[in-house]
Coordinates of C-alpha atoms in Angstrom, one line a residue:
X1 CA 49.6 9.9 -3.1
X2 CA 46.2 8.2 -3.1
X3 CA 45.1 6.1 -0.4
X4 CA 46.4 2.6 -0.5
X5 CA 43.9 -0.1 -0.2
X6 CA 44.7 -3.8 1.2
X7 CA 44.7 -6.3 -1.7
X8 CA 44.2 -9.9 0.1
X9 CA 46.6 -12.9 -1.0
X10 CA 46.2 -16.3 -0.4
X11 CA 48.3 -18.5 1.5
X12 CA 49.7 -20.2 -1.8
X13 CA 50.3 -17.2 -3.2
X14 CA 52.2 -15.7 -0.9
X15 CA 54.6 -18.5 -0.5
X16 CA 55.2 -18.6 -4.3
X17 CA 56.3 -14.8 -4.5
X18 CA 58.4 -15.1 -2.0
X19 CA 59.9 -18.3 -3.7
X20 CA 60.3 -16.8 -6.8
X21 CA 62.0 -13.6 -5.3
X22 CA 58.7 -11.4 -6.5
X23 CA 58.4 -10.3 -2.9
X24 CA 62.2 -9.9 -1.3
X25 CA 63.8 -8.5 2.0
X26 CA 65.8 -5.0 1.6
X27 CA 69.0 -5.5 3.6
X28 CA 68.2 -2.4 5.7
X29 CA 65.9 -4.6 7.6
X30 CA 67.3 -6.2 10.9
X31 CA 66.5 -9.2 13.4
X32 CA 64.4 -10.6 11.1
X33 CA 64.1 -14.2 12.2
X34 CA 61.7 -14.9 15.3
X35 CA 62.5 -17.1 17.6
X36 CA 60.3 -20.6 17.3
X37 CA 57.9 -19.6 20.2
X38 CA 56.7 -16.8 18.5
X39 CA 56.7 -18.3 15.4
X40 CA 54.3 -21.1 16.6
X41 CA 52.3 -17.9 18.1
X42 CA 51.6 -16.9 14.6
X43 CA 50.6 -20.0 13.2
X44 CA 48.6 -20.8 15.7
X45 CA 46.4 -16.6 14.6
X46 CA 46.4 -18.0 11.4
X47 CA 44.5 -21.7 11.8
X48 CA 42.1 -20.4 14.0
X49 CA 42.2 -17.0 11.5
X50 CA 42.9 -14.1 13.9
X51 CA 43.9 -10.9 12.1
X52 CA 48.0 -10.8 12.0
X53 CA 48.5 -7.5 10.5
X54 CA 49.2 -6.1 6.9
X55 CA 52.1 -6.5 4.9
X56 CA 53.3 -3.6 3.1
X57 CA 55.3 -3.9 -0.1
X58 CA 57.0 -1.3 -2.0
X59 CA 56.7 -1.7 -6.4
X60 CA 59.8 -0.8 -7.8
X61 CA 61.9 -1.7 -10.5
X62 CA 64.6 -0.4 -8.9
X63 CA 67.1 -2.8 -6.7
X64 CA 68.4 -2.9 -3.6
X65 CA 70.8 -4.9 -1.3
X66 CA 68.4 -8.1 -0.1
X67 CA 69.0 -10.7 1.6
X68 CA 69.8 -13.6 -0.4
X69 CA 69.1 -16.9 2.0
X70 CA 67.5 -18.2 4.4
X71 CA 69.1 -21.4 6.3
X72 CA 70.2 -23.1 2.9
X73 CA 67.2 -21.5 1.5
X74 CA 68.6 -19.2 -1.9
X75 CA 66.1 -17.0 -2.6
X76 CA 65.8 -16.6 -6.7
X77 CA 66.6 -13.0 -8.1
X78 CA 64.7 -11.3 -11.0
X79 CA 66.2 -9.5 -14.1
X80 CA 66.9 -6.1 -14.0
X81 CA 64.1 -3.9 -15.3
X82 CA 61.4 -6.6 -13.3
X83 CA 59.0 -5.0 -10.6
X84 CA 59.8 -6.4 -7.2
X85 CA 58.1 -5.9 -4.0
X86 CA 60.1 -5.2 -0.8
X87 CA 58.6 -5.8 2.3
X88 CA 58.7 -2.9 4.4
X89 CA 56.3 -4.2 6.9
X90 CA 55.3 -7.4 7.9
X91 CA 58.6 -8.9 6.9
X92 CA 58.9 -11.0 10.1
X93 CA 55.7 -12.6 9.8
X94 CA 56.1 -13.2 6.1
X95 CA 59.7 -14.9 7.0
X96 CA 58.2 -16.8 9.9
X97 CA 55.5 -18.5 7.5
X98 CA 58.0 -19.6 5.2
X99 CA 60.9 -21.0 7.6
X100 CA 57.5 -23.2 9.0
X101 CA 56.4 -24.0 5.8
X102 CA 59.8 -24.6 4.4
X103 CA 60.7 -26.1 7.5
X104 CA 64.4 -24.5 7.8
X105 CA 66.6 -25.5 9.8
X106 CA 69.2 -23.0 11.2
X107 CA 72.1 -23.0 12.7
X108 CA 71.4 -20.8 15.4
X109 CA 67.5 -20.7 16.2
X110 CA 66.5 -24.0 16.0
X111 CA 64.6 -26.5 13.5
X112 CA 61.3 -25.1 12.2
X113 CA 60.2 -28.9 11.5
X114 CA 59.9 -28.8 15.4
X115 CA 56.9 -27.0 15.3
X116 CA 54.0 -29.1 16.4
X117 CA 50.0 -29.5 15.8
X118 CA 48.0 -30.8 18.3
X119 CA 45.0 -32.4 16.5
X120 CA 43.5 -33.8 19.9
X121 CA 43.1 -29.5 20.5
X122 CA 42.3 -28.8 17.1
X123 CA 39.5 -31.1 17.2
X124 CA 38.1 -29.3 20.3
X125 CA 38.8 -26.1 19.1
X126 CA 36.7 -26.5 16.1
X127 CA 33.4 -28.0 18.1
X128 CA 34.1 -24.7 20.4
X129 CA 35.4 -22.0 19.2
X130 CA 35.7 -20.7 22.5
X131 CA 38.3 -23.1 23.3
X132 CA 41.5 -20.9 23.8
X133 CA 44.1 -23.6 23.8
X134 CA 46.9 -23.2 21.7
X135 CA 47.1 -25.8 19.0
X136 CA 50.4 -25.0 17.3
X137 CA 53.2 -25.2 19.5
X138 CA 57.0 -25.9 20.5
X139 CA 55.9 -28.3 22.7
X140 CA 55.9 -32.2 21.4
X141 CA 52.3 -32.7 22.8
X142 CA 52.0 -35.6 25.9
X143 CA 49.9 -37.8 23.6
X144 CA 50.1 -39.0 19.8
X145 CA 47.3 -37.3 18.4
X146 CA 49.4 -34.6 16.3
X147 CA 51.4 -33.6 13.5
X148 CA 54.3 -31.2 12.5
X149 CA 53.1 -28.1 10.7
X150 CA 55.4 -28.6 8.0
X151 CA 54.1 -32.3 7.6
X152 CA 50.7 -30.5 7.5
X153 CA 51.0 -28.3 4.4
X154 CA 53.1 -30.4 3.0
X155 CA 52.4 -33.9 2.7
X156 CA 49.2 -35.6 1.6
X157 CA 45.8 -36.0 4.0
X158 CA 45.7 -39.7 3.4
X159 CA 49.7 -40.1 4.2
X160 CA 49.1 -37.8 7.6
X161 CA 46.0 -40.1 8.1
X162 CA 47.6 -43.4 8.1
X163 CA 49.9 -42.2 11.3
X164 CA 46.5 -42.7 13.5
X165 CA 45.4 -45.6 12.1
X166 CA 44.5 -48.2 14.8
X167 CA 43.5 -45.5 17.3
X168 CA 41.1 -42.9 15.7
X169 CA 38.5 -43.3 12.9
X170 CA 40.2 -42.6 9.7
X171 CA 37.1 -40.6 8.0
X172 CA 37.7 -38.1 10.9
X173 CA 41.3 -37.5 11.4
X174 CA 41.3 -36.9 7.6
X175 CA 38.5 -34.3 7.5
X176 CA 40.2 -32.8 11.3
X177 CA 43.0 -32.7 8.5
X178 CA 41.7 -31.2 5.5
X179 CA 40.0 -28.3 7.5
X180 CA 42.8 -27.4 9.0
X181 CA 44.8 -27.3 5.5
X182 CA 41.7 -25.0 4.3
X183 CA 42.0 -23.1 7.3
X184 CA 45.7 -22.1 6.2
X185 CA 45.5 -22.5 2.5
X186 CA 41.8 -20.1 2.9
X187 CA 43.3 -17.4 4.8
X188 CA 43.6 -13.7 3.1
X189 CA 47.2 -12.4 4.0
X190 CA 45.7 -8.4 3.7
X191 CA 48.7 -6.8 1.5
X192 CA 49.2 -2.6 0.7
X193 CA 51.4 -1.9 -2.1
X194 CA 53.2 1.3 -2.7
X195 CA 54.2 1.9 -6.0
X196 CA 55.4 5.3 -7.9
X197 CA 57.2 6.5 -4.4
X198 CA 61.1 7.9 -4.0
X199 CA 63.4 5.6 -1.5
X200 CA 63.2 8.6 0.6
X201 CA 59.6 8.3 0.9
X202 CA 59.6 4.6 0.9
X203 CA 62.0 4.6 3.9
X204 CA 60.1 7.5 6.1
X205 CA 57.0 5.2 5.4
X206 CA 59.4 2.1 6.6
X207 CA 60.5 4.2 10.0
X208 CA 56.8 5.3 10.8
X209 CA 55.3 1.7 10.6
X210 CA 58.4 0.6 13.0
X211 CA 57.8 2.6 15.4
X212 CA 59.1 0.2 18.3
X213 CA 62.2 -0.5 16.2
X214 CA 65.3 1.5 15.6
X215 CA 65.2 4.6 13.2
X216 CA 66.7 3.9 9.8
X217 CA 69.8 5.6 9.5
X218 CA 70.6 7.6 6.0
X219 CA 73.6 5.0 5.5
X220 CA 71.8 1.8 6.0
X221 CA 68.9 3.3 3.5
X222 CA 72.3 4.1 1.0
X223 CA 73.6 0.7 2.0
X224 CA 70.9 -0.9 0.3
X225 CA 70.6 1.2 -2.5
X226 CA 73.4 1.3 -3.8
X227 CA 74.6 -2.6 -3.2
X228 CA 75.8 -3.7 -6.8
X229 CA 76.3 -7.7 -7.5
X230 CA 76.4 -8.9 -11.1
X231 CA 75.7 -13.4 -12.0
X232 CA 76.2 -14.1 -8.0
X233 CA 79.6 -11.5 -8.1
X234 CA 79.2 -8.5 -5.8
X235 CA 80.5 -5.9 -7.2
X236 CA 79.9 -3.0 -4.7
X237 CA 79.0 -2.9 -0.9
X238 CA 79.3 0.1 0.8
X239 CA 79.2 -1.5 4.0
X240 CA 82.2 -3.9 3.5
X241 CA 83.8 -0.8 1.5
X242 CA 83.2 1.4 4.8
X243 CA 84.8 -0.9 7.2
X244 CA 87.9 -1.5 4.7
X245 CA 87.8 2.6 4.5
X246 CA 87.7 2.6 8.8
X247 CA 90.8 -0.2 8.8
X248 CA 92.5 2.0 7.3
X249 CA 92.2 4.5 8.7
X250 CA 92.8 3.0 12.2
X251 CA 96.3 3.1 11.8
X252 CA 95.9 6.8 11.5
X253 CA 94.2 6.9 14.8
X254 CA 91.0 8.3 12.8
X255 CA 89.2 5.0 13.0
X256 CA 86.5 6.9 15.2
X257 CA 84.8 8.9 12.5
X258 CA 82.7 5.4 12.2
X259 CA 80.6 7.2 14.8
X260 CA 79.3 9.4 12.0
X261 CA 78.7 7.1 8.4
X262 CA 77.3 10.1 7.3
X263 CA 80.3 12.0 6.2
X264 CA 80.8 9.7 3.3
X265 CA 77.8 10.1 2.1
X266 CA 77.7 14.1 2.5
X267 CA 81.1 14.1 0.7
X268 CA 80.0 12.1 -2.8
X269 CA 77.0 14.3 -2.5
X270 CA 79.0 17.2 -2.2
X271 CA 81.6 15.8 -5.1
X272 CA 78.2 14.8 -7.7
X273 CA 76.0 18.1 -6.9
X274 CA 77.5 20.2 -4.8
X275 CA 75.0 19.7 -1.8
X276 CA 74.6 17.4 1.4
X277 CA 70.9 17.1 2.2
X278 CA 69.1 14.2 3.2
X279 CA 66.7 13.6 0.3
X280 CA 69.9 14.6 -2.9
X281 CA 72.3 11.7 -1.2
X282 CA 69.5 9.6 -1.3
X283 CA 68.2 10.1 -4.7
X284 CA 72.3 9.7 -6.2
X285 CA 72.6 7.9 -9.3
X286 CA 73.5 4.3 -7.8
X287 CA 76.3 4.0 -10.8
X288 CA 77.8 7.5 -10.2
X289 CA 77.9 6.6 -6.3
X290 CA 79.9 3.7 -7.3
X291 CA 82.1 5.5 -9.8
X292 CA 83.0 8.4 -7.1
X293 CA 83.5 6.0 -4.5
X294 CA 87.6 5.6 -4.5
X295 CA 88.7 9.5 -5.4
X296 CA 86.4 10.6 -2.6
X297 CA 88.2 7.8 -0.6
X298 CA 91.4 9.0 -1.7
X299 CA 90.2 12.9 -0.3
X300 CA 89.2 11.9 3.3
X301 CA 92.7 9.8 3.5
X302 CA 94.2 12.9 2.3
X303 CA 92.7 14.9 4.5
X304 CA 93.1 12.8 7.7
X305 CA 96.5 12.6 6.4
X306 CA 96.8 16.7 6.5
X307 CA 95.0 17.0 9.7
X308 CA 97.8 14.6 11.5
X309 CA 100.9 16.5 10.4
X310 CA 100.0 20.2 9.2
X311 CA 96.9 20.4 12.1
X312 CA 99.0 18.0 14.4
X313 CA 95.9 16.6 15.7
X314 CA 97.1 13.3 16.1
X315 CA 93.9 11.2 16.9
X316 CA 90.1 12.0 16.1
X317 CA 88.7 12.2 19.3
X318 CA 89.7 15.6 19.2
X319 CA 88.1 16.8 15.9
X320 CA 85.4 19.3 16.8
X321 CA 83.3 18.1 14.4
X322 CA 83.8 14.5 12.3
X323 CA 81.8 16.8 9.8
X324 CA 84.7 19.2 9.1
X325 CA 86.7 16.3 7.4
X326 CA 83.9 16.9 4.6
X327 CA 85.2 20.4 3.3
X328 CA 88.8 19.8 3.8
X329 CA 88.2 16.1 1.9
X330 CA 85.9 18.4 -1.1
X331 CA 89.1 20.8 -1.2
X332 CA 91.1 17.4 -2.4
X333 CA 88.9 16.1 -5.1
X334 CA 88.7 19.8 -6.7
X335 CA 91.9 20.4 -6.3
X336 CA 92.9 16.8 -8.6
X337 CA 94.0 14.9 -5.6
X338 CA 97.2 17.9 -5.3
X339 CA 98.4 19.2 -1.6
X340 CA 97.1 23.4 -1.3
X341 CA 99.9 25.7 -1.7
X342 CA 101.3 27.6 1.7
X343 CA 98.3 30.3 0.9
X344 CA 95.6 27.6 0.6
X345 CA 96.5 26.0 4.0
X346 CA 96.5 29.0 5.9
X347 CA 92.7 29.3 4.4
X348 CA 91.9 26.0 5.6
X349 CA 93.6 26.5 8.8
X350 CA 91.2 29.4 9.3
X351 CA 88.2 27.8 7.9
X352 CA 88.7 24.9 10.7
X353 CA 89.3 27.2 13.5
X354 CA 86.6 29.7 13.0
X355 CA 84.2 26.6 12.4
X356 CA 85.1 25.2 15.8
X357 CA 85.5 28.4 17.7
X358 CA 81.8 29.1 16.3
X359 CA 79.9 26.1 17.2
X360 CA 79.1 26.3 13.0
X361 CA 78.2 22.2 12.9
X362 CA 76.3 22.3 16.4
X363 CA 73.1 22.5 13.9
X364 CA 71.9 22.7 10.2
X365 CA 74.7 20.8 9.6
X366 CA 73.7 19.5 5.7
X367 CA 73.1 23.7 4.6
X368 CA 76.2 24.9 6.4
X369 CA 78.2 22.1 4.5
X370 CA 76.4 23.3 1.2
X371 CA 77.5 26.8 1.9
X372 CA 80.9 26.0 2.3
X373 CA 81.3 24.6 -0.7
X374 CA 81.8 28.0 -2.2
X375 CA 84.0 29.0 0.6
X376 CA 86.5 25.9 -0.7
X377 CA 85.7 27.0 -4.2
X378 CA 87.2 29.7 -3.3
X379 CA 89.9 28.7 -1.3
X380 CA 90.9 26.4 -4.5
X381 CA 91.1 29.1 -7.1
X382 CA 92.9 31.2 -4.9
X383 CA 90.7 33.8 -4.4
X384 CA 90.7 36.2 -1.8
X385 CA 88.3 35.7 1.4
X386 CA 86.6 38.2 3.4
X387 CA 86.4 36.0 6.6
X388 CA 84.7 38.9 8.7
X389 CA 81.5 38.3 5.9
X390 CA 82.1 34.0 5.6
X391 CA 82.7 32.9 8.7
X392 CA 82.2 35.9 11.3
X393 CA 83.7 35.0 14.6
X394 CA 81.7 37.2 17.9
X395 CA 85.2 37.4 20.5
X396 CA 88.2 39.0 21.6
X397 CA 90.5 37.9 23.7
X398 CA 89.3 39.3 26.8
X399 CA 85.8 37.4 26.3
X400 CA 87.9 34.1 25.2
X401 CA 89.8 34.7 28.4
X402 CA 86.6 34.3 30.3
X403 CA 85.6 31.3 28.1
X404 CA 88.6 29.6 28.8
X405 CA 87.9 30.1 32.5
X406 CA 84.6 28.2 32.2
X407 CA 84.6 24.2 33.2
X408 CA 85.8 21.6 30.6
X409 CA 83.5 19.2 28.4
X410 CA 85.0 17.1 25.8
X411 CA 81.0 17.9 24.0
X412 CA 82.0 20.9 22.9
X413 CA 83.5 22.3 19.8
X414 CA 84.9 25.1 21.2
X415 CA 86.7 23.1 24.1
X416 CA 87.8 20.8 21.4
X417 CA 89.6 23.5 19.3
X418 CA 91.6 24.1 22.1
X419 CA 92.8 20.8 22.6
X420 CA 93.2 20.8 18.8
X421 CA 95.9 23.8 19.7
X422 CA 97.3 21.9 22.4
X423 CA 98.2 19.2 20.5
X424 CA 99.6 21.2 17.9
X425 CA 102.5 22.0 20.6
X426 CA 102.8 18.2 20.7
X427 CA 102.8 18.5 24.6
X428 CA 105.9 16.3 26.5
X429 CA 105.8 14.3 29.9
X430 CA 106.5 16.2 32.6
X431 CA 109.1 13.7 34.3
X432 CA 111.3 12.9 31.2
X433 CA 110.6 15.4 28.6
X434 CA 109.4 12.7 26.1
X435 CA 106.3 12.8 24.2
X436 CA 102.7 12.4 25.4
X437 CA 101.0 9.6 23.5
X438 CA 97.3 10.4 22.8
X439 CA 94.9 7.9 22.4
X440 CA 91.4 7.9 21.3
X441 CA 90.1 5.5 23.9
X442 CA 91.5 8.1 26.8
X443 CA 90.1 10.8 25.3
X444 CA 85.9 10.2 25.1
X445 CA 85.2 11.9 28.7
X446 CA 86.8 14.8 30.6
X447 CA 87.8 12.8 33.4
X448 CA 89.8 10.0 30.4
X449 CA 92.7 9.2 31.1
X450 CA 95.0 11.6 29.2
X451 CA 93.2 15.0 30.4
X452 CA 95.1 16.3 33.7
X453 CA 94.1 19.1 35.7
X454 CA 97.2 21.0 36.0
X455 CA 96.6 22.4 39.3
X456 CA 94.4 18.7 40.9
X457 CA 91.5 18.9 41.3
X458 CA 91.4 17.6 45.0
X459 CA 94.3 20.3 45.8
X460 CA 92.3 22.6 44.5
X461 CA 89.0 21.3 46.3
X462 CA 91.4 21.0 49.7
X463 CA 92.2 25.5 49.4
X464 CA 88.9 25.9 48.6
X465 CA 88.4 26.9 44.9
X466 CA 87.1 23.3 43.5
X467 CA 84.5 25.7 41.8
X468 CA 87.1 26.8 39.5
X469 CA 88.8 23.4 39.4
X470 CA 87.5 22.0 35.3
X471 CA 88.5 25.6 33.9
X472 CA 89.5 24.6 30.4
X473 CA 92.7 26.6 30.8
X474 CA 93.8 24.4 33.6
X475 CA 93.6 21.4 31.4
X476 CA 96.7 19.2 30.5
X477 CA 97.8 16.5 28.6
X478 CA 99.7 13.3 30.2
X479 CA 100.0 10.2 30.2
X480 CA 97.7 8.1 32.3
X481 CA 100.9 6.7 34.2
X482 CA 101.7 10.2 36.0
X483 CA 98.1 11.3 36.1
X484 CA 97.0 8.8 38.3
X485 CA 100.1 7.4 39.7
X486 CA 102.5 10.1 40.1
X487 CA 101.0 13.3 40.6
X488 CA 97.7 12.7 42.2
X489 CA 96.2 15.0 44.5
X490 CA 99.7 16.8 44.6
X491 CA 99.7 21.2 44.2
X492 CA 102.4 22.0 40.9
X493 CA 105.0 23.3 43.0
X494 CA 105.6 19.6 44.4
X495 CA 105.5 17.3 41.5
X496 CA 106.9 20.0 39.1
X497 CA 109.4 21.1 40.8
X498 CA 110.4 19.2 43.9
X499 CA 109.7 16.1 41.9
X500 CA 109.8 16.3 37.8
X501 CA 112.6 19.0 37.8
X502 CA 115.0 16.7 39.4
X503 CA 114.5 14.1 36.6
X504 CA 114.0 16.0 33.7
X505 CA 116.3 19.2 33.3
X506 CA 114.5 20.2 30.3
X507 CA 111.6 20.9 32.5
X508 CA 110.8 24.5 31.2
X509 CA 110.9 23.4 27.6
X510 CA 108.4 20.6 28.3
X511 CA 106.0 23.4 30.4
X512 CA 106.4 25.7 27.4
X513 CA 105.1 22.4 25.4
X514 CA 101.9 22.7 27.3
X515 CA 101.6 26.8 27.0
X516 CA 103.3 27.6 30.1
X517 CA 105.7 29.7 29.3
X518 CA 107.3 30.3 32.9
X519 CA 107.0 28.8 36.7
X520 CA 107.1 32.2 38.6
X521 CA 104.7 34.4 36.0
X522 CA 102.3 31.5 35.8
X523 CA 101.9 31.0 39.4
X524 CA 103.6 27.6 39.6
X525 CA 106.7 28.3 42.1
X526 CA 103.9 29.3 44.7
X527 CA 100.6 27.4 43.9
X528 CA 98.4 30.7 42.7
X529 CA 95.7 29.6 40.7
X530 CA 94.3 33.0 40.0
X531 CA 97.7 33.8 38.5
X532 CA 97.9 31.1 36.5
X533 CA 94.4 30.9 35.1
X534 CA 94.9 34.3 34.2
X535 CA 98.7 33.9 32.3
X536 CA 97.5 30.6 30.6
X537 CA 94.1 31.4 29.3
X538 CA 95.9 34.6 27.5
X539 CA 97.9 32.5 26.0
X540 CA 95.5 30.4 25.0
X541 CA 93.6 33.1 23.4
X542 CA 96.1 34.4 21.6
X543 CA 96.6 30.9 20.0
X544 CA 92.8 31.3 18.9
X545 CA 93.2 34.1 17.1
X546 CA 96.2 33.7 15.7
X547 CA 94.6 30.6 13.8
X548 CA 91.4 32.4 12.9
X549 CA 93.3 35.1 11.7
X550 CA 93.0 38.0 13.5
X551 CA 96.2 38.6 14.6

């Protein structure tokens, strides 16, 4: 790419273009009205014609998602197959100029016809250029010598004039006038345009000039690019069509996958060409995007919908990774939509568990999904899989044993998995047998409000092993009722069974809902920890790998 060099445009110019909708605002852009301090700020640079910066403008016939108005400003749209240029830098400044020159008036920021010129500072200004008072400002001066700045590019010199008639010599407060139109209408607005350059480009240029800004995220760059609207009608918005896809969803208890956008986007690139990086999903076909849209929808609900009954994970917070929805979704759009048959599940079942038990989406998360595209290939046409070679897992259960044993994070995968498994059991209250109820919002932290330690924390802190206390294998589900209310501080042989035992005579079947399979082996009857850390986190690990298939 050869250098750019600045092209200077003149005041009128650059109003026009942005008038006609030449120049116009991708939507990907954010927070792009000033308030009217900083406006005035600006205005004031250009009169006394201080350097404001360049704008840079992308040349492209192809379209994104703009924004259309400005105050009840409609900004005019070209015909497909037009060049446009999209302001990737400077786009405050450029809107700034206009709501002034337009003077807009907004609902929430003000009037920018309240923006005042003090020709009593002008005047001064221009017999001393040293003179560093502001002349355009917020401020309705204290005296009568001024003028709006959108009277002052927009009405006549002799109309302004005749304002001041009476108190200052007409020949004067016309030529203060005129210069000060010349000053504006004479300025060179420096301008670099980029033509002949991918989006992907286009936006890495975009996030290096706004530095100080938020990074562009791949979905707002898709958002833009693949906006459809057709004589004022819009006919595709991935935005709105993401939020309908997350209401949805919410009733599932998967409304968290909003965290990561991204999936989408990884799964129609996936679907289209069969891989996930960056720079494909960005350079899709806009009208095969579109046309994908609602069968890759129909995947993901499909597989959210297998994850909550088959998987039993009830609630997203406990995915390992939002990114292992991609595969399992890819399975249902190759498969026509259909459910897997018993030997297809079990594959999946292993594929999830050996990607969580393996940390596989902790990095290189776009390639890994790209090589698993064969492994669902497979897992589609039924063909046999030599996990050991796809997906090697490094344990057995004596080292998962001392895994288990380590403290609890809800950032890991691994740790994850095994609340995947414990929900699986579908874990019941401890004082009337009933059903936990997981819910996403206690489930973000370790110390939310549904993880328990089953042997307390402060009981264990009080005996002297709080060391040991977060050992994943001494983690629970409850409610948040008889965490914090009921049990407490209390050691298990108290609330289990001086307490819970007397309410709920099904006690051992709601332990064995939990993987405990019995009070005395597991060390419950006489508060051994060492026992029970020992009993539970073999039964854990057994669980693992039953599920990744090696036993």
């Amino acid at each position: 790419m050869n250098q750019p060099k600045p092209i200077p445009r003149k005041y009128d110019e650059l109003m026009r273009n942005i008038e006609n909708g030449i120049y116009q605002i991708p939507k990907f852009q954010r927070d792009f009205i000033w308030e009217k301090e900083r406006v005035a700020k600006l205005l004031d640079s250009i009169i006394k014609g201080y350097p404001i910066g360049t704008f840079i403008l992308w040349k492209t016939r192809n379209r994104l998602k703009t924004v259309k108005k400005i105050g009840s400003k409609i900004f005019k749209e070209l015909p497909e197959g037009d060049f446009v240029y999209y302001i990737l830098d400077g786009q405050q400044r450029i809107t700034s100029l206009y709501l002034a020159v337009k003077g807009i008036i907004l609902h929430e920021g003000g009037n920018y016809q309240e923006i005042y010129v003090d020709l009593k500072n002008a005047n001064e200004w221009t017999k001393n250029p040293e003179f560093d008072e502001e002349i355009v400002t917020i401020e309705k001066p204290d005296h009568n010598l001024f003028v709006t700045f959108y009277e002052l590019v927009n009405e006549r010199t002799s109309r302004l004039a005749r304002k001041f008639d009476g108190f200052v010599d007409r020949d004067e407060i016309e030529e203060l006038i005129d210069d000060l139109k010349d000053m504006i209408r004479g300025y060179e607005f420096p301008t670099i345009e980029i033509e002949n350059q991918p989006l992907g480009r286009v936006t890495e240029i975009f996030t290096r000039i706004n530095t100080a800004g938020k990074t562009l995220t791949l979905f707002e760059i898709m958002n833009a690019k693949v906006y459809e609207e057709k004589e004022g009608k819009v006919i595709f918005d991935l935005e709105e069509k993401f939020n309908a896809l997350i209401n949805d969803l919410e009733n599932a208890n998967y409304e968290t996958i909003a965290e990561n956008k991204t999936i989408i986007l990884q799964l129609i690139s996936l679907i289209l060409k069969q891989n996930a990086k960056r720079d494909v999903i960005l350079s899709l076909p806009k009208e095969e995007f579109i046309d994908v849209w609602d069968d890759a929808v129909k995947s993901l609900k499909l597989a959210v919908d297998k994850l909550r009954t088959y998987f039993r994970i009830p609630v997203s917070k406990l995915l390992p990774y939002y990114a292992l929805l991609v595969p399992i979704s890819y399975f249902y759009y190759i498969n026509d939509l259909k459910e897997p048959d018993p030997d297809q599940i079990k594959d999946l079942e292993r594929y999830f568990f050996r990607s969580a038990f393996t940390n596989r989406f902790s990095s290189a998360v776009e390639s890994k999904l790209n090589n698993d595209v064969k492994i669902i290939e497979k897992i589609k046409n039924k063909e046999k899989i030599d996990w050991n070679n796809e997906l090697p897992v490094n344990f057995d259960k004596e080292l998962l044993k001392e895994w288990l044993k380590k403290p609890f994070t809800t950032s890991n995968a691994f740790d994850k998995g095994v609340l995947c498994i414990l929900a699986y059991y579908q874990p019941k209250r401890f004082n009337d047998n009933g059903l936990v109820i997981l819910d996403n919002s206690w489930l973000s932290r370790s110390n939310s409000k549904n993880y328990h330690h089953f042997f307390p924390k402060a009981y264990l802190k009080k005996i002297k092993k709080g060391d040991f206390a977060n050992a994943l294998a001494n983690i629970t589900f409850v409610d948040d009722y008889l965490n914090k209310r009921e049990i407490r501080a209390k050691p298990p042989s108290r609330y289990i069974l001086e307490e819970f035992a007397k309410r709920n005579p099904d006690i051992e079947e709601t332990l064995k809902s939990h993987l405990i399979d019995n009070i005395d082996d597991f060390g419950i009857s006489n508060d051994d920890y060492d026992t029970f850390l020992e009993k539970r986190s073999e039964k854990i690990a057994n669980e693992i790998l039953k599920r990744v298939g090696d036993i």
